Amino acid sequence: MNQCRHQPLNGTSVKKLCISLVPIFNHLQDDDMFEIAKTSQSKTYQKGEIIFEAGDASDYLYIVHKGQVKIYRLTESGKDQLIRIMCPGDFMGELSLFTKESLTNYAEAMKQTELCVIHKSDLQKILLTKPEISLKILEVFSSRLDEAEKAIERFHTQDAEKRIASYLIDLVHKTHPKLSPENKAIEITLPMSKRDLASYIGMTQETLSRRLSSFQELGWIEQTGQRKLNIMELKMVMKIATE
């Protein structure tokens, strides 16, 4: 997860720091980022505070400067279905650039969170002068679409054990990209609570806890904290994830 320096949220220089975290902007020259920063507003949300909800007008691009935000939707039964966790440098609300439709998801601060917010009319003007930003946004769209397709496949074709194993292997690859299957005792930290993780991979928290305990009893993993665990038998977890 990216970290930001602690600075007061007043002044264009701090908003420029926020803008510089975002892959769709950080390739620009300093002067260009400074101009974009001048169009943004700084907003702070406390843990549990709703940033936007389904049905709201899609008028803004939101950039996470500090903190964490969870994006979720409500199922027909009223349960949360977690879609993704947004960390510093991530952005949300990007559909406001291309549609007049209302938002369909909810965004909630997971801890004290600071955002830079840009109105879509200001951002659309920027895109006209900096079309390369549009290409960067399309790259993110493609990545998120691929992520969504994989999630749909997990829900429809994988049982609970395989979903958990697949998620753990994905997390290992993201945090330790150069590891080989022979490595042991690979420490990973879950980027969300087990409640949110269960929602993200489509099961109850009780099912997740039972399966993790089963993995531990088999000697495949070792749970060392609320969110920390060691992968003790990477080959076995990979086998469950891929068979």
JSON list of C-alpha atoms in Angstrom, two decimals:
[
{"chain": "A", "resi": 1, "resn": "MET", "atom": "CA", "xyz": [0.00, 0.00, 0.00]},
{"chain": "A", "resi": 2, "resn": "ASN", "atom": "CA", "xyz": [1.26, 3.45, -0.85]},
{"chain": "A", "resi": 3, "resn": "GLN", "atom": "CA", "xyz": [1.98, 5.83, 1.99]},
{"chain": "A", "resi": 4, "resn": "CYS", "atom": "CA", "xyz": [1.65, 9.62, 1.95]},
{"chain": "A", "resi": 5, "resn": "ARG", "atom": "CA", "xyz": [3.58, 12.18, 3.90]},
{"chain": "A", "resi": 6, "resn": "HIS", "atom": "CA", "xyz": [1.61, 13.85, 6.66]},
{"chain": "A", "resi": 7, "resn": "GLN", "atom": "CA", "xyz": [0.96, 17.41, 5.63]},
{"chain": "A", "resi": 8, "resn": "PRO", "atom": "CA", "xyz": [-1.95, 19.77, 6.36]},
{"chain": "A", "resi": 9, "resn": "LEU", "atom": "CA", "xyz": [-4.65, 19.71, 3.70]},
{"chain": "A", "resi": 10, "resn": "ASN", "atom": "CA", "xyz": [-4.56, 23.37, 2.75]},
{"chain": "A", "resi": 11, "resn": "GLY", "atom": "CA", "xyz": [-2.74, 24.73, -0.26]},
{"chain": "A", "resi": 12, "resn": "THR", "atom": "CA", "xyz": [-2.21, 23.64, -3.81]},
{"chain": "A", "resi": 13, "resn": "SER", "atom": "CA", "xyz": [1.14, 21.99, -3.03]},
{"chain": "A", "resi": 14, "resn": "VAL", "atom": "CA", "xyz": [-0.54, 19.34, -0.88]},
{"chain": "A", "resi": 15, "resn": "LYS", "atom": "CA", "xyz": [-3.23, 18.74, -3.48]},
{"chain": "A", "resi": 16, "resn": "LYS", "atom": "CA", "xyz": [-0.47, 18.41, -6.06]},
{"chain": "A", "resi": 17, "resn": "LEU", "atom": "CA", "xyz": [1.08, 15.71, -3.85]},
{"chain": "A", "resi": 18, "resn": "CYS", "atom": "CA", "xyz": [-2.27, 13.92, -3.94]},
{"chain": "A", "resi": 19, "resn": "ILE", "atom": "CA", "xyz": [-2.48, 14.24, -7.74]},
{"chain": "A", "resi": 20, "resn": "SER", "atom": "CA", "xyz": [1.07, 12.93, -8.12]},
{"chain": "A", "resi": 21, "resn": "LEU", "atom": "CA", "xyz": [0.11, 9.63, -6.46]},
{"chain": "A", "resi": 22, "resn": "VAL", "atom": "CA", "xyz": [-2.30, 8.70, -9.24]},
{"chain": "A", "resi": 23, "resn": "PRO", "atom": "CA", "xyz": [-1.01, 6.69, -12.22]},
{"chain": "A", "resi": 24, "resn": "ILE", "atom": "CA", "xyz": [-3.31, 8.57, -14.61]},
{"chain": "A", "resi": 25, "resn": "PHE", "atom": "CA", "xyz": [-1.61, 11.85, -13.66]},
{"chain": "A", "resi": 26, "resn": "ASN", "atom": "CA", "xyz": [1.88, 11.11, -12.32]},
{"chain": "A", "resi": 27, "resn": "HIS", "atom": "CA", "xyz": [3.41, 10.83, -15.79]},
{"chain": "A", "resi": 28, "resn": "LEU", "atom": "CA", "xyz": [2.68, 14.53, -16.40]},
{"chain": "A", "resi": 29, "resn": "GLN", "atom": "CA", "xyz": [5.10, 17.41, -15.96]},
{"chain": "A", "resi": 30, "resn": "ASP", "atom": "CA", "xyz": [5.04, 19.22, -12.61]},
{"chain": "A", "resi": 31, "resn": "ASP", "atom": "CA", "xyz": [3.38, 22.30, -14.10]},
{"chain": "A", "resi": 32, "resn": "ASP", "atom": "CA", "xyz": [0.55, 20.19, -15.54]},
{"chain": "A", "resi": 33, "resn": "MET", "atom": "CA", "xyz": [-0.01, 18.42, -12.24]},
{"chain": "A", "resi": 34, "resn": "PHE", "atom": "CA", "xyz": [-0.02, 21.79, -10.52]},
{"chain": "A", "resi": 35, "resn": "GLU", "atom": "CA", "xyz": [-2.80, 23.01, -12.86]},
{"chain": "A", "resi": 36, "resn": "ILE", "atom": "CA", "xyz": [-4.88, 19.89, -12.18]},
{"chain": "A", "resi": 37, "resn": "ALA", "atom": "CA", "xyz": [-4.31, 20.26, -8.44]},
{"chain": "A", "resi": 38, "resn": "LYS", "atom": "CA", "xyz": [-5.75, 23.78, -8.57]},
{"chain": "A", "resi": 39, "resn": "THR", "atom": "CA", "xyz": [-9.09, 22.36, -9.73]},
{"chain": "A", "resi": 40, "resn": "SER", "atom": "CA", "xyz": [-9.35, 19.87, -6.85]},
{"chain": "A", "resi": 41, "resn": "GLN", "atom": "CA", "xyz": [-10.87, 20.11, -3.40]},
{"chain": "A", "resi": 42, "resn": "SER", "atom": "CA", "xyz": [-9.63, 18.38, -0.25]},
{"chain": "A", "resi": 43, "resn": "LYS", "atom": "CA", "xyz": [-12.10, 16.44, 1.87]},
{"chain": "A", "resi": 44, "resn": "THR", "atom": "CA", "xyz": [-11.67, 14.38, 5.05]},
{"chain": "A", "resi": 45, "resn": "TYR", "atom": "CA", "xyz": [-13.88, 11.47, 6.12]},
{"chain": "A", "resi": 46, "resn": "GLN", "atom": "CA", "xyz": [-13.92, 9.60, 9.42]},
{"chain": "A", "resi": 47, "resn": "LYS", "atom": "CA", "xyz": [-14.00, 5.81, 9.76]},
{"chain": "A", "resi": 48, "resn": "GLY", "atom": "CA", "xyz": [-17.41, 4.48, 8.74]},
{"chain": "A", "resi": 49, "resn": "GLU", "atom": "CA", "xyz": [-18.47, 7.68, 7.00]},
{"chain": "A", "resi": 50, "resn": "ILE", "atom": "CA", "xyz": [-20.18, 7.26, 3.62]},
{"chain": "A", "resi": 51, "resn": "ILE", "atom": "CA", "xyz": [-18.44, 9.14, 0.79]},
{"chain": "A", "resi": 52, "resn": "PHE", "atom": "CA", "xyz": [-21.09, 8.41, -1.81]},
{"chain": "A", "resi": 53, "resn": "GLU", "atom": "CA", "xyz": [-23.91, 5.92, -2.19]},
{"chain": "A", "resi": 54, "resn": "ALA", "atom": "CA", "xyz": [-25.93, 4.22, -4.91]},
{"chain": "A", "resi": 55, "resn": "GLY", "atom": "CA", "xyz": [-28.29, 6.68, -6.52]},
{"chain": "A", "resi": 56, "resn": "ASP", "atom": "CA", "xyz": [-26.05, 9.73, -6.03]},
{"chain": "A", "resi": 57, "resn": "ALA", "atom": "CA", "xyz": [-25.20, 11.82, -9.08]},
{"chain": "A", "resi": 58, "resn": "SER", "atom": "CA", "xyz": [-21.86, 10.82, -10.63]},
{"chain": "A", "resi": 59, "resn": "ASP", "atom": "CA", "xyz": [-20.31, 14.27, -10.67]},
{"chain": "A", "resi": 60, "resn": "TYR", "atom": "CA", "xyz": [-16.82, 13.78, -9.23]},
{"chain": "A", "resi": 61, "resn": "LEU", "atom": "CA", "xyz": [-13.55, 11.91, -9.52]},
{"chain": "A", "resi": 62, "resn": "TYR", "atom": "CA", "xyz": [-12.30, 10.95, -6.05]},
{"chain": "A", "resi": 63, "resn": "ILE", "atom": "CA", "xyz": [-8.59, 10.35, -5.39]},
{"chain": "A", "resi": 64, "resn": "VAL", "atom": "CA", "xyz": [-7.44, 8.68, -2.17]},
{"chain": "A", "resi": 65, "resn": "HIS", "atom": "CA", "xyz": [-4.68, 10.73, -0.60]},
{"chain": "A", "resi": 66, "resn": "LYS", "atom": "CA", "xyz": [-4.50, 9.01, 2.79]},
{"chain": "A", "resi": 67, "resn": "GLY", "atom": "CA", "xyz": [-6.48, 6.19, 4.36]},
{"chain": "A", "resi": 68, "resn": "GLN", "atom": "CA", "xyz": [-8.59, 3.41, 2.83]},
{"chain": "A", "resi": 69, "resn": "VAL", "atom": "CA", "xyz": [-12.00, 3.24, 1.19]},
{"chain": "A", "resi": 70, "resn": "LYS", "atom": "CA", "xyz": [-14.13, 0.20, 0.49]},
{"chain": "A", "resi": 71, "resn": "ILE", "atom": "CA", "xyz": [-16.37, 0.09, -2.56]},
{"chain": "A", "resi": 72, "resn": "TYR", "atom": "CA", "xyz": [-19.36, -2.20, -2.20]},
{"chain": "A", "resi": 73, "resn": "ARG", "atom": "CA", "xyz": [-22.91, -2.77, -3.38]},
{"chain": "A", "resi": 74, "resn": "LEU", "atom": "CA", "xyz": [-25.96, -4.15, -1.61]},
{"chain": "A", "resi": 75, "resn": "THR", "atom": "CA", "xyz": [-27.35, -7.50, -2.71]},
{"chain": "A", "resi": 76, "resn": "GLU", "atom": "CA", "xyz": [-31.08, -8.13, -3.02]},
{"chain": "A", "resi": 77, "resn": "SER", "atom": "CA", "xyz": [-30.99, -9.64, 0.48]},
{"chain": "A", "resi": 78, "resn": "GLY", "atom": "CA", "xyz": [-29.46, -6.42, 1.85]},
{"chain": "A", "resi": 79, "resn": "LYS", "atom": "CA", "xyz": [-25.97, -7.81, 2.42]},
{"chain": "A", "resi": 80, "resn": "ASP", "atom": "CA", "xyz": [-22.77, -5.96, 1.48]},
{"chain": "A", "resi": 81, "resn": "GLN", "atom": "CA", "xyz": [-20.89, -7.31, -1.53]},
{"chain": "A", "resi": 82, "resn": "LEU", "atom": "CA", "xyz": [-17.36, -5.91, -1.40]},
{"chain": "A", "resi": 83, "resn": "ILE", "atom": "CA", "xyz": [-16.00, -4.94, -4.82]},
{"chain": "A", "resi": 84, "resn": "ARG", "atom": "CA", "xyz": [-12.58, -3.51, -4.04]},
{"chain": "A", "resi": 85, "resn": "ILE", "atom": "CA", "xyz": [-10.45, -1.69, -1.47]},
{"chain": "A", "resi": 86, "resn": "MET", "atom": "CA", "xyz": [-9.08, 1.70, -2.51]},
{"chain": "A", "resi": 87, "resn": "CYS", "atom": "CA", "xyz": [-5.66, 2.74, -1.14]},
{"chain": "A", "resi": 88, "resn": "PRO", "atom": "CA", "xyz": [-3.60, 5.94, -1.51]},
{"chain": "A", "resi": 89, "resn": "GLY", "atom": "CA", "xyz": [-3.15, 6.68, -5.22]},
{"chain": "A", "resi": 90, "resn": "ASP", "atom": "CA", "xyz": [-6.34, 4.86, -6.24]},
{"chain": "A", "resi": 91, "resn": "PHE", "atom": "CA", "xyz": [-9.29, 6.71, -7.71]},
{"chain": "A", "resi": 92, "resn": "MET", "atom": "CA", "xyz": [-13.03, 6.15, -7.95]},
{"chain": "A", "resi": 93, "resn": "GLY", "atom": "CA", "xyz": [-16.03, 7.78, -9.58]},
{"chain": "A", "resi": 94, "resn": "GLU", "atom": "CA", "xyz": [-14.33, 7.71, -12.98]},
{"chain": "A", "resi": 95, "resn": "LEU", "atom": "CA", "xyz": [-17.57, 6.79, -14.77]},
{"chain": "A", "resi": 96, "resn": "SER", "atom": "CA", "xyz": [-18.68, 10.36, -14.14]},
{"chain": "A", "resi": 97, "resn": "LEU", "atom": "CA", "xyz": [-16.42, 11.33, -17.04]},
{"chain": "A", "resi": 98, "resn": "PHE", "atom": "CA", "xyz": [-18.34, 9.28, -19.56]},
{"chain": "A", "resi": 99, "resn": "THR", "atom": "CA", "xyz": [-21.94, 8.93, -18.37]},
{"chain": "A", "resi": 100, "resn": "LYS", "atom": "CA", "xyz": [-24.78, 10.83, -16.76]},
{"chain": "A", "resi": 101, "resn": "GLU", "atom": "CA", "xyz": [-26.01, 7.71, -14.97]},
{"chain": "A", "resi": 102, "resn": "SER", "atom": "CA", "xyz": [-26.27, 7.70, -11.18]},
{"chain": "A", "resi": 103, "resn": "LEU", "atom": "CA", "xyz": [-23.73, 5.82, -9.08]},
{"chain": "A", "resi": 104, "resn": "THR", "atom": "CA", "xyz": [-24.51, 2.15, -8.43]},
{"chain": "A", "resi": 105, "resn": "ASN", "atom": "CA", "xyz": [-22.03, 1.45, -5.61]},
{"chain": "A", "resi": 106, "resn": "TYR", "atom": "CA", "xyz": [-21.32, 2.69, -2.11]},
{"chain": "A", "resi": 107, "resn": "ALA", "atom": "CA", "xyz": [-17.99, 4.11, -0.89]},
{"chain": "A", "resi": 108, "resn": "GLU", "atom": "CA", "xyz": [-17.17, 4.05, 2.81]},
{"chain": "A", "resi": 109, "resn": "ALA", "atom": "CA", "xyz": [-14.07, 5.24, 4.68]},
{"chain": "A", "resi": 110, "resn": "MET", "atom": "CA", "xyz": [-12.39, 2.30, 6.46]},
{"chain": "A", "resi": 111, "resn": "LYS", "atom": "CA", "xyz": [-10.27, 4.64, 8.59]},
{"chain": "A", "resi": 112, "resn": "GLN", "atom": "CA", "xyz": [-9.75, 8.40, 8.66]},
{"chain": "A", "resi": 113, "resn": "THR", "atom": "CA", "xyz": [-9.38, 9.17, 4.98]},
{"chain": "A", "resi": 114, "resn": "GLU", "atom": "CA", "xyz": [-8.36, 12.23, 3.00]},
{"chain": "A", "resi": 115, "resn": "LEU", "atom": "CA", "xyz": [-9.48, 12.64, -0.60]},
{"chain": "A", "resi": 116, "resn": "CYS", "atom": "CA", "xyz": [-8.81, 15.01, -3.44]},
{"chain": "A", "resi": 117, "resn": "VAL", "atom": "CA", "xyz": [-12.03, 15.60, -5.37]},
{"chain": "A", "resi": 118, "resn": "ILE", "atom": "CA", "xyz": [-12.27, 16.95, -8.94]},
{"chain": "A", "resi": 119, "resn": "HIS", "atom": "CA", "xyz": [-15.57, 17.91, -10.57]},
{"chain": "A", "resi": 120, "resn": "LYS", "atom": "CA", "xyz": [-16.16, 16.15, -13.87]},
{"chain": "A", "resi": 121, "resn": "SER", "atom": "CA", "xyz": [-16.57, 19.43, -15.79]},
{"chain": "A", "resi": 122, "resn": "ASP", "atom": "CA", "xyz": [-13.05, 20.47, -14.72]},
{"chain": "A", "resi": 123, "resn": "LEU", "atom": "CA", "xyz": [-11.60, 17.06, -15.53]},
{"chain": "A", "resi": 124, "resn": "GLN", "atom": "CA", "xyz": [-13.29, 16.93, -18.94]},
{"chain": "A", "resi": 125, "resn": "LYS", "atom": "CA", "xyz": [-11.60, 20.23, -19.82]},
{"chain": "A", "resi": 126, "resn": "ILE", "atom": "CA", "xyz": [-8.27, 18.75, -18.77]},
{"chain": "A", "resi": 127, "resn": "LEU", "atom": "CA", "xyz": [-8.83, 15.66, -20.94]},
{"chain": "A", "resi": 128, "resn": "LEU", "atom": "CA", "xyz": [-9.34, 17.85, -24.00]},
{"chain": "A", "resi": 129, "resn": "THR", "atom": "CA", "xyz": [-5.85, 19.30, -23.57]},
{"chain": "A", "resi": 130, "resn": "LYS", "atom": "CA", "xyz": [-4.18, 16.12, -22.24]},
{"chain": "A", "resi": 131, "resn": "PRO", "atom": "CA", "xyz": [-5.67, 13.19, -24.20]},
{"chain": "A", "resi": 132, "resn": "GLU", "atom": "CA", "xyz": [-2.95, 10.85, -22.90]},
{"chain": "A", "resi": 133, "resn": "ILE", "atom": "CA", "xyz": [-4.78, 10.91, -19.55]},
{"chain": "A", "resi": 134, "resn": "SER", "atom": "CA", "xyz": [-7.78, 9.27, -21.25]},
{"chain": "A", "resi": 135, "resn": "LEU", "atom": "CA", "xyz": [-5.53, 6.41, -22.38]},
{"chain": "A", "resi": 136, "resn": "LYS", "atom": "CA", "xyz": [-4.32, 5.93, -18.80]},
{"chain": "A", "resi": 137, "resn": "ILE", "atom": "CA", "xyz": [-7.92, 5.85, -17.58]},
{"chain": "A", "resi": 138, "resn": "LEU", "atom": "CA", "xyz": [-8.74, 3.20, -20.20]},
{"chain": "A", "resi": 139, "resn": "GLU", "atom": "CA", "xyz": [-5.81, 1.12, -18.91]},
{"chain": "A", "resi": 140, "resn": "VAL", "atom": "CA", "xyz": [-7.33, 1.19, -15.43]},
{"chain": "A", "resi": 141, "resn": "PHE", "atom": "CA", "xyz": [-10.78, 0.37, -16.85]},
{"chain": "A", "resi": 142, "resn": "SER", "atom": "CA", "xyz": [-9.29, -2.68, -18.59]},
{"chain": "A", "resi": 143, "resn": "SER", "atom": "CA", "xyz": [-7.56, -3.83, -15.42]},
{"chain": "A", "resi": 144, "resn": "ARG", "atom": "CA", "xyz": [-10.73, -3.47, -13.36]},
{"chain": "A", "resi": 145, "resn": "LEU", "atom": "CA", "xyz": [-12.79, -5.27, -16.00]},
{"chain": "A", "resi": 146, "resn": "ASP", "atom": "CA", "xyz": [-10.32, -8.17, -15.92]},
{"chain": "A", "resi": 147, "resn": "GLU", "atom": "CA", "xyz": [-10.53, -8.19, -12.12]},
{"chain": "A", "resi": 148, "resn": "ALA", "atom": "CA", "xyz": [-14.34, -8.24, -12.26]},
{"chain": "A", "resi": 149, "resn": "GLU", "atom": "CA", "xyz": [-14.38, -11.10, -14.77]},
{"chain": "A", "resi": 150, "resn": "LYS", "atom": "CA", "xyz": [-12.08, -13.16, -12.55]},
{"chain": "A", "resi": 151, "resn": "ALA", "atom": "CA", "xyz": [-14.34, -12.48, -9.55]},
{"chain": "A", "resi": 152, "resn": "ILE", "atom": "CA", "xyz": [-17.42, -13.61, -11.51]},
{"chain": "A", "resi": 153, "resn": "GLU", "atom": "CA", "xyz": [-15.59, -16.77, -12.56]},
{"chain": "A", "resi": 154, "resn": "ARG", "atom": "CA", "xyz": [-14.64, -17.49, -8.93]},
{"chain": "A", "resi": 155, "resn": "PHE", "atom": "CA", "xyz": [-18.24, -17.13, -7.75]},
{"chain": "A", "resi": 156, "resn": "HIS", "atom": "CA", "xyz": [-19.66, -19.42, -10.43]},
{"chain": "A", "resi": 157, "resn": "THR", "atom": "CA", "xyz": [-17.01, -22.13, -10.78]},
{"chain": "A", "resi": 158, "resn": "GLN", "atom": "CA", "xyz": [-15.06, -22.40, -7.52]},
{"chain": "A", "resi": 159, "resn": "ASP", "atom": "CA", "xyz": [-16.01, -23.82, -4.15]},
{"chain": "A", "resi": 160, "resn": "ALA", "atom": "CA", "xyz": [-15.12, -22.00, -0.93]},
{"chain": "A", "resi": 161, "resn": "GLU", "atom": "CA", "xyz": [-11.79, -23.81, -0.47]},
{"chain": "A", "resi": 162, "resn": "LYS", "atom": "CA", "xyz": [-10.62, -22.97, -3.98]},
{"chain": "A", "resi": 163, "resn": "ARG", "atom": "CA", "xyz": [-11.72, -19.32, -3.71]},
{"chain": "A", "resi": 164, "resn": "ILE", "atom": "CA", "xyz": [-9.67, -18.86, -0.57]},
{"chain": "A", "resi": 165, "resn": "ALA", "atom": "CA", "xyz": [-6.63, -20.62, -2.02]},
{"chain": "A", "resi": 166, "resn": "SER", "atom": "CA", "xyz": [-6.88, -18.56, -5.23]},
{"chain": "A", "resi": 167, "resn": "TYR", "atom": "CA", "xyz": [-7.07, -15.33, -3.26]},
{"chain": "A", "resi": 168, "resn": "LEU", "atom": "CA", "xyz": [-4.05, -16.27, -1.11]},
{"chain": "A", "resi": 169, "resn": "ILE", "atom": "CA", "xyz": [-1.98, -17.14, -4.18]},
{"chain": "A", "resi": 170, "resn": "ASP", "atom": "CA", "xyz": [-2.95, -13.87, -5.88]},
{"chain": "A", "resi": 171, "resn": "LEU", "atom": "CA", "xyz": [-1.89, -12.00, -2.75]},
{"chain": "A", "resi": 172, "resn": "VAL", "atom": "CA", "xyz": [1.43, -13.88, -2.62]},
{"chain": "A", "resi": 173, "resn": "HIS", "atom": "CA", "xyz": [2.13, -12.97, -6.26]},
{"chain": "A", "resi": 174, "resn": "LYS", "atom": "CA", "xyz": [1.34, -9.31, -5.64]},
{"chain": "A", "resi": 175, "resn": "THR", "atom": "CA", "xyz": [3.46, -8.99, -2.52]},
{"chain": "A", "resi": 176, "resn": "HIS", "atom": "CA", "xyz": [6.27, -11.46, -3.38]},
{"chain": "A", "resi": 177, "resn": "PRO", "atom": "CA", "xyz": [6.47, -11.51, -7.20]},
{"chain": "A", "resi": 178, "resn": "LYS", "atom": "CA", "xyz": [9.83, -13.33, -7.39]},
{"chain": "A", "resi": 179, "resn": "LEU", "atom": "CA", "xyz": [9.03, -16.29, -5.16]},
{"chain": "A", "resi": 180, "resn": "SER", "atom": "CA", "xyz": [9.22, -19.89, -6.36]},
{"chain": "A", "resi": 181, "resn": "PRO", "atom": "CA", "xyz": [6.93, -22.74, -5.19]},
{"chain": "A", "resi": 182, "resn": "GLU", "atom": "CA", "xyz": [9.86, -24.09, -3.13]},
{"chain": "A", "resi": 183, "resn": "ASN", "atom": "CA", "xyz": [9.75, -21.08, -0.79]},
{"chain": "A", "resi": 184, "resn": "LYS", "atom": "CA", "xyz": [8.30, -21.71, 2.65]},
{"chain": "A", "resi": 185, "resn": "ALA", "atom": "CA", "xyz": [6.97, -19.56, 5.49]},
{"chain": "A", "resi": 186, "resn": "ILE", "atom": "CA", "xyz": [5.93, -16.73, 3.21]},
{"chain": "A", "resi": 187, "resn": "GLU", "atom": "CA", "xyz": [4.44, -13.98, 5.35]},
{"chain": "A", "resi": 188, "resn": "ILE", "atom": "CA", "xyz": [1.46, -12.11, 3.95]},
{"chain": "A", "resi": 189, "resn": "THR", "atom": "CA", "xyz": [-0.87, -9.52, 5.43]},
{"chain": "A", "resi": 190, "resn": "LEU", "atom": "CA", "xyz": [-4.52, -9.46, 4.46]},
{"chain": "A", "resi": 191, "resn": "PRO", "atom": "CA", "xyz": [-5.35, -5.95, 3.16]},
{"chain": "A", "resi": 192, "resn": "MET", "atom": "CA", "xyz": [-8.81, -6.05, 4.76]},
{"chain": "A", "resi": 193, "resn": "SER", "atom": "CA", "xyz": [-10.65, -7.55, 7.70]},
{"chain": "A", "resi": 194, "resn": "LYS", "atom": "CA", "xyz": [-11.80, -11.16, 7.47]},
{"chain": "A", "resi": 195, "resn": "ARG", "atom": "CA", "xyz": [-15.37, -9.91, 7.38]},
{"chain": "A", "resi": 196, "resn": "ASP", "atom": "CA", "xyz": [-14.61, -7.82, 4.30]},
{"chain": "A", "resi": 197, "resn": "LEU", "atom": "CA", "xyz": [-12.54, -10.60, 2.75]},
{"chain": "A", "resi": 198, "resn": "ALA", "atom": "CA", "xyz": [-15.43, -13.03, 3.13]},
{"chain": "A", "resi": 199, "resn": "SER", "atom": "CA", "xyz": [-17.71, -10.53, 1.40]},
{"chain": "A", "resi": 200, "resn": "TYR", "atom": "CA", "xyz": [-15.15, -9.97, -1.36]},
{"chain": "A", "resi": 201, "resn": "ILE", "atom": "CA", "xyz": [-14.81, -13.66, -2.25]},
{"chain": "A", "resi": 202, "resn": "GLY", "atom": "CA", "xyz": [-18.49, -14.42, -1.76]},
{"chain": "A", "resi": 203, "resn": "MET", "atom": "CA", "xyz": [-18.93, -16.44, 1.43]},
{"chain": "A", "resi": 204, "resn": "THR", "atom": "CA", "xyz": [-19.84, -15.99, 5.07]},
{"chain": "A", "resi": 205, "resn": "GLN", "atom": "CA", "xyz": [-17.23, -15.02, 7.62]},
{"chain": "A", "resi": 206, "resn": "GLU", "atom": "CA", "xyz": [-17.87, -18.30, 9.43]},
{"chain": "A", "resi": 207, "resn": "THR", "atom": "CA", "xyz": [-17.09, -20.30, 6.27]},
{"chain": "A", "resi": 208, "resn": "LEU", "atom": "CA", "xyz": [-13.88, -18.33, 5.72]},
{"chain": "A", "resi": 209, "resn": "SER", "atom": "CA", "xyz": [-12.76, -18.90, 9.32]},
{"chain": "A", "resi": 210, "resn": "ARG", "atom": "CA", "xyz": [-13.50, -22.64, 9.12]},
{"chain": "A", "resi": 211, "resn": "ARG", "atom": "CA", "xyz": [-11.59, -23.07, 5.86]},
{"chain": "A", "resi": 212, "resn": "LEU", "atom": "CA", "xyz": [-8.57, -21.09, 7.12]},
{"chain": "A", "resi": 213, "resn": "SER", "atom": "CA", "xyz": [-8.56, -23.21, 10.28]},
{"chain": "A", "resi": 214, "resn": "SER", "atom": "CA", "xyz": [-8.67, -26.33, 8.11]},
{"chain": "A", "resi": 215, "resn": "PHE", "atom": "CA", "xyz": [-5.71, -25.07, 6.05]},
{"chain": "A", "resi": 216, "resn": "GLN", "atom": "CA", "xyz": [-3.84, -24.48, 9.29]},
{"chain": "A", "resi": 217, "resn": "GLU", "atom": "CA", "xyz": [-4.62, -27.94, 10.67]},
{"chain": "A", "resi": 218, "resn": "LEU", "atom": "CA", "xyz": [-3.24, -29.42, 7.43]},
{"chain": "A", "resi": 219, "resn": "GLY", "atom": "CA", "xyz": [-0.03, -27.42, 7.93]},
{"chain": "A", "resi": 220, "resn": "TRP", "atom": "CA", "xyz": [-0.49, -25.34, 4.78]},
{"chain": "A", "resi": 221, "resn": "ILE", "atom": "CA", "xyz": [-0.74, -21.99, 6.54]},
{"chain": "A", "resi": 222, "resn": "GLU", "atom": "CA", "xyz": [-0.08, -20.54, 9.97]},
{"chain": "A", "resi": 223, "resn": "GLN", "atom": "CA", "xyz": [-2.28, -17.73, 11.25]},
{"chain": "A", "resi": 224, "resn": "THR", "atom": "CA", "xyz": [-0.09, -15.40, 13.29]},
{"chain": "A", "resi": 225, "resn": "GLY", "atom": "CA", "xyz": [-2.40, -12.44, 13.84]},
{"chain": "A", "resi": 226, "resn": "GLN", "atom": "CA", "xyz": [-5.77, -10.95, 12.98]},
{"chain": "A", "resi": 227, "resn": "ARG", "atom": "CA", "xyz": [-4.65, -10.23, 9.42]},
{"chain": "A", "resi": 228, "resn": "LYS", "atom": "CA", "xyz": [-1.23, -11.86, 9.26]},
{"chain": "A", "resi": 229, "resn": "LEU", "atom": "CA", "xyz": [-0.46, -15.40, 8.20]},
{"chain": "A", "resi": 230, "resn": "ASN", "atom": "CA", "xyz": [2.40, -17.49, 6.86]},
{"chain": "A", "resi": 231, "resn": "ILE", "atom": "CA", "xyz": [2.04, -19.71, 3.81]},
{"chain": "A", "resi": 232, "resn": "MET", "atom": "CA", "xyz": [3.88, -22.85, 4.96]},
{"chain": "A", "resi": 233, "resn": "GLU", "atom": "CA", "xyz": [3.16, -25.10, 1.98]},
{"chain": "A", "resi": 234, "resn": "LEU", "atom": "CA", "xyz": [2.92, -22.91, -1.11]},
{"chain": "A", "resi": 235, "resn": "LYS", "atom": "CA", "xyz": [2.77, -25.91, -3.45]},
{"chain": "A", "resi": 236, "resn": "MET", "atom": "CA", "xyz": [-0.28, -27.34, -1.71]},
{"chain": "A", "resi": 237, "resn": "VAL", "atom": "CA", "xyz": [-2.15, -24.02, -1.67]},
{"chain": "A", "resi": 238, "resn": "MET", "atom": "CA", "xyz": [-1.31, -23.54, -5.36]},
{"chain": "A", "resi": 239, "resn": "LYS", "atom": "CA", "xyz": [-2.58, -27.06, -6.10]},
{"chain": "A", "resi": 240, "resn": "ILE", "atom": "CA", "xyz": [-5.95, -26.30, -4.48]},
{"chain": "A", "resi": 241, "resn": "ALA", "atom": "CA", "xyz": [-6.13, -22.97, -6.34]},
{"chain": "A", "resi": 242, "resn": "THR", "atom": "CA", "xyz": [-5.44, -24.43, -9.77]},
{"chain": "A", "resi": 243, "resn": "GLU", "atom": "CA", "xyz": [-6.92, -27.95, -9.78]}
]
